[in-house]
Amino acid sequence: MTEHCSHSDHASCTLPSSEQVANFLDQAEVLCDRRNLRFTKLRKQVLALVCKAEQPVGAYHLLDELRESGRSAAPPTVYRALDFLLEQGLVHRLATNNTYLACAHPQHPHAAVFLVCSVCGHTQEVHTEGIIAELRRRAEQFDFAIKHASVELTGWCGRCRRSQ
Amino acid sequence: MTEHCSHSDHASCTLPSSEQVANFLDQAEVLCDRRNLRFTKLRKQVLALVCKAEQPVGAYHLLDELRESGRSAAPPTVYRALDFLLEQGLVHRLATNNTYLACAHPQHPHAAVFLVCSVCGHTQEVHTEGIIAELRRRAEQFDFAIKHASVELTGWCGRCRRSQ
DNA sequence: TTTTGTTATGTTATAATATAACGTTATTTT
DNA sequence: AAAATAACGTTATATTATAACATAACAAAA
Ligand SMILES: [Zn+2]
Ligand SMILES: [Zn+2]
Ligand SMILES: [Zn+2]
Ligand SMILES: [Zn+2]
């Protein structure tokens, strides 16, 4: 799960506590209730797994974890749950490495920028409406209307850069 | 192949003529010569196929075309050629739909923004160093050094919007 | 110009990611 | 309760990409 903290030094950011995860799941439940959608046991379980992960996770990793938990599961099991969570803005998908991560701010629909460290895998969701708005303006100059922006910046996080 | 024209109304832009493709291949050859790299028959053939395509193409589509041309080819054949072309900046890969397209300006290494129409598939490479520089500045605030920027904007091109 | 090392390609197999199709179960609506 | 809808189980398969190892082409050295 991406940190919900405000500071930029993510190196000092603690991993999501079980309390934070529970909080996030509660949020998700409220959100689904308001939209008259079913936050089923499967969807909750998959979201919990994505939240608990320190880094964005692959679909088949989630599948393994579902199976380890005792549940009968096949690829469609996890992909259907992920599709639901993506549609509701509860998770994001990273196209550059086919992984999924919990959204840092699921309350409001938004486009986001992702900073993906290619060394340690640490990934940070950055909300910069300014950038997205600027992209939208530029696209308009080309007579293009953006529906979805995928902005994934791969590189080195500070911690990895400092340790070579 | 993305247009090399300056106007923004891509709807009026003609498809790459065989002359334009030949020109592009010549450029690529010069570029490889200068770098002391082998612009082999296979690499040239794959680049030609990517150039001729009206839209970004998938690896297995290229594989089919290679086979149709009479050449013996397997997945590694096309992926190795694509890897070379990607490394040399002659083609780009779109992570959001796993396709490849010729670079509009291979002379200079650059990051680019792609406008991908989800209706007709038309894809335009836009060079906006301003945006990329701004992304780099924002990333720095998070102690992050960008090595590769993937900026893929999916939506509706003007032509498709006007025809519903 | 043979030898030798290096780079590129051929070939087979397999990994990794994702979806189609159809039957069953659970939930909601009538 | 019955019917309709939505979610899930299950099997099979599609799509995208790479591992591993053999052969061929090329370049540098002897
Ligand atoms: Zn988000
Ligand atoms: Zn890192
Ligand atoms: Zn380019
Ligand atoms: Zn279009």
Coordinates of C-alpha atoms in Angstrom, one line a residue, chain A residues 14-164:
Chain A
T14 CA 6.8 2.7 8.2
L15 CA 5.0 -0.2 6.4
P16 CA 1.3 -0.3 6.6
S17 CA 0.2 -1.5 10.0
S18 CA -2.6 -4.0 10.3
E19 CA -4.6 -1.1 11.7
Q20 CA -4.0 1.0 8.6
V21 CA -5.0 -1.9 6.4
A22 CA -8.2 -2.4 8.4
N23 CA -8.9 1.3 8.1
F24 CA -8.5 1.2 4.4
L25 CA -10.8 -1.8 4.0
D26 CA -13.4 0.0 6.1
Q27 CA -13.1 3.0 3.7
A28 CA -13.5 0.7 0.7
E29 CA -16.6 -0.9 2.2
V30 CA -18.2 2.5 2.8
L31 CA -17.3 3.5 -0.7
C32 CA -18.9 0.4 -2.2
D33 CA -22.0 0.8 0.0
R34 CA -22.5 4.3 -1.2
R35 CA -22.2 3.1 -4.8
N36 CA -24.6 0.2 -4.2
L37 CA -21.9 -2.3 -5.0
R38 CA -21.0 -5.6 -3.3
F39 CA -17.8 -5.5 -1.4
T40 CA -17.7 -9.3 -1.3
K41 CA -15.4 -11.5 0.8
L42 CA -13.3 -12.2 -2.3
R43 CA -12.9 -8.6 -3.2
K44 CA -12.1 -7.7 0.4
Q45 CA -9.5 -10.4 0.6
V46 CA -7.8 -9.4 -2.6
L47 CA -7.8 -5.8 -1.6
A48 CA -6.3 -6.7 1.8
L49 CA -3.5 -8.7 0.0
V50 CA -2.7 -5.7 -2.2
C51 CA -2.7 -3.4 0.7
K52 CA -0.5 -5.5 2.9
A53 CA 2.1 -5.9 0.1
E54 CA 5.1 -3.7 0.6
Q55 CA 5.3 -3.2 -3.1
P56 CA 3.1 -3.5 -6.2
V57 CA 2.2 -7.2 -6.7
G58 CA 1.5 -9.3 -9.7
A59 CA -1.8 -11.1 -10.3
Y60 CA -0.3 -14.5 -10.0
H61 CA 1.4 -13.6 -6.7
L62 CA -2.0 -12.7 -5.4
L63 CA -3.4 -16.0 -6.8
D64 CA -0.7 -17.9 -4.8
E65 CA -1.7 -16.1 -1.7
L66 CA -5.4 -16.7 -2.2
R67 CA -4.6 -20.4 -2.5
E68 CA -2.4 -20.4 0.5
S69 CA -5.2 -19.0 2.5
G70 CA -7.2 -22.1 1.7
R71 CA -9.5 -20.6 -0.9
S72 CA -10.1 -22.3 -4.2
A73 CA -8.8 -19.9 -6.8
A74 CA -7.9 -19.8 -10.5
P75 CA -6.7 -16.9 -12.6
P76 CA -10.2 -15.5 -13.3
T77 CA -10.8 -15.4 -9.6
V78 CA -8.1 -12.8 -9.0
Y79 CA -8.5 -10.9 -12.3
R80 CA -12.2 -10.4 -11.7
A81 CA -11.6 -9.1 -8.3
L82 CA -8.8 -6.8 -9.6
D83 CA -11.0 -5.5 -12.4
F84 CA -13.7 -4.6 -9.8
L85 CA -11.1 -2.8 -7.6
L86 CA -9.6 -1.0 -10.6
E87 CA -13.1 0.2 -11.8
Q88 CA -13.8 1.5 -8.3
G89 CA -10.4 3.3 -8.1
L90 CA -9.3 1.2 -5.1
V91 CA -6.3 -0.1 -6.8
H92 CA -4.1 1.0 -9.7
R93 CA -2.4 -1.1 -12.3
L94 CA 1.2 -0.4 -13.4
A95 CA 1.5 -1.1 -17.1
T96 CA 5.3 -1.0 -17.1
N97 CA 5.6 -4.1 -14.9
N98 CA 2.1 -5.6 -14.8
T99 CA 1.6 -5.1 -11.1
Y100 CA -1.2 -3.8 -8.9
L101 CA -1.1 -1.5 -5.9
A102 CA -3.6 0.0 -3.5
C103 CA -4.6 3.6 -4.3
A104 CA -3.4 6.1 -1.8
H105 CA -6.5 8.3 -2.1
P106 CA -9.5 6.2 -3.2
Q107 CA -12.1 8.7 -2.1
H108 CA -11.7 10.8 -5.2
P109 CA -11.2 9.7 -8.7
H110 CA -7.9 10.9 -10.0
A111 CA -5.0 10.5 -12.3
A112 CA -1.7 9.9 -10.7
V113 CA 2.0 9.7 -11.3
F114 CA 4.0 6.7 -10.2
L115 CA 7.6 6.7 -9.2
V116 CA 8.9 3.2 -9.6
C117 CA 12.4 2.3 -8.3
S118 CA 13.9 -0.2 -10.7
V119 CA 16.3 -1.4 -8.0
C120 CA 14.2 -2.1 -4.9
G121 CA 10.8 -2.0 -6.5
H122 CA 9.6 0.7 -4.1
T123 CA 6.7 2.6 -5.8
Q124 CA 5.2 5.8 -4.8
E125 CA 1.9 7.3 -5.9
V126 CA 2.3 11.1 -6.4
H127 CA -0.7 13.3 -6.8
T128 CA 0.1 16.2 -9.0
E129 CA -3.1 17.5 -10.6
G130 CA -0.9 20.3 -12.1
I131 CA 1.0 17.8 -14.3
I132 CA -2.1 16.0 -15.3
A133 CA -3.9 19.2 -16.2
E134 CA -0.9 20.3 -18.2
L135 CA -0.9 17.0 -20.1
R136 CA -4.6 17.5 -20.8
R137 CA -3.9 21.0 -22.2
R138 CA -1.1 19.7 -24.4
A139 CA -3.2 16.9 -25.7
E140 CA -6.0 19.4 -26.5
Q141 CA -3.6 21.2 -28.8
F142 CA -3.5 17.9 -30.7
D143 CA -7.3 17.7 -30.7
F144 CA -7.0 14.8 -28.3
A145 CA -9.3 14.2 -25.3
I146 CA -7.6 12.1 -22.5
K147 CA -9.7 9.4 -20.8
H148 CA -6.8 7.8 -18.9
A149 CA -3.3 8.9 -18.2
S150 CA -0.6 6.3 -17.5
V151 CA 2.4 8.1 -16.2
E152 CA 5.0 5.7 -14.8
L153 CA 8.5 7.1 -14.1
T154 CA 11.1 4.4 -13.6
G155 CA 14.4 5.2 -12.0
W156 CA 16.3 5.2 -8.7
C157 CA 14.9 6.1 -5.4
G158 CA 17.1 8.1 -3.0
R159 CA 17.8 5.2 -0.8
C160 CA 19.1 3.0 -3.6
R161 CA 21.0 5.9 -5.2
R162 CA 22.9 6.5 -1.9
S163 CA 23.8 2.8 -1.5
Q164 CA 25.1 2.8 -5.1

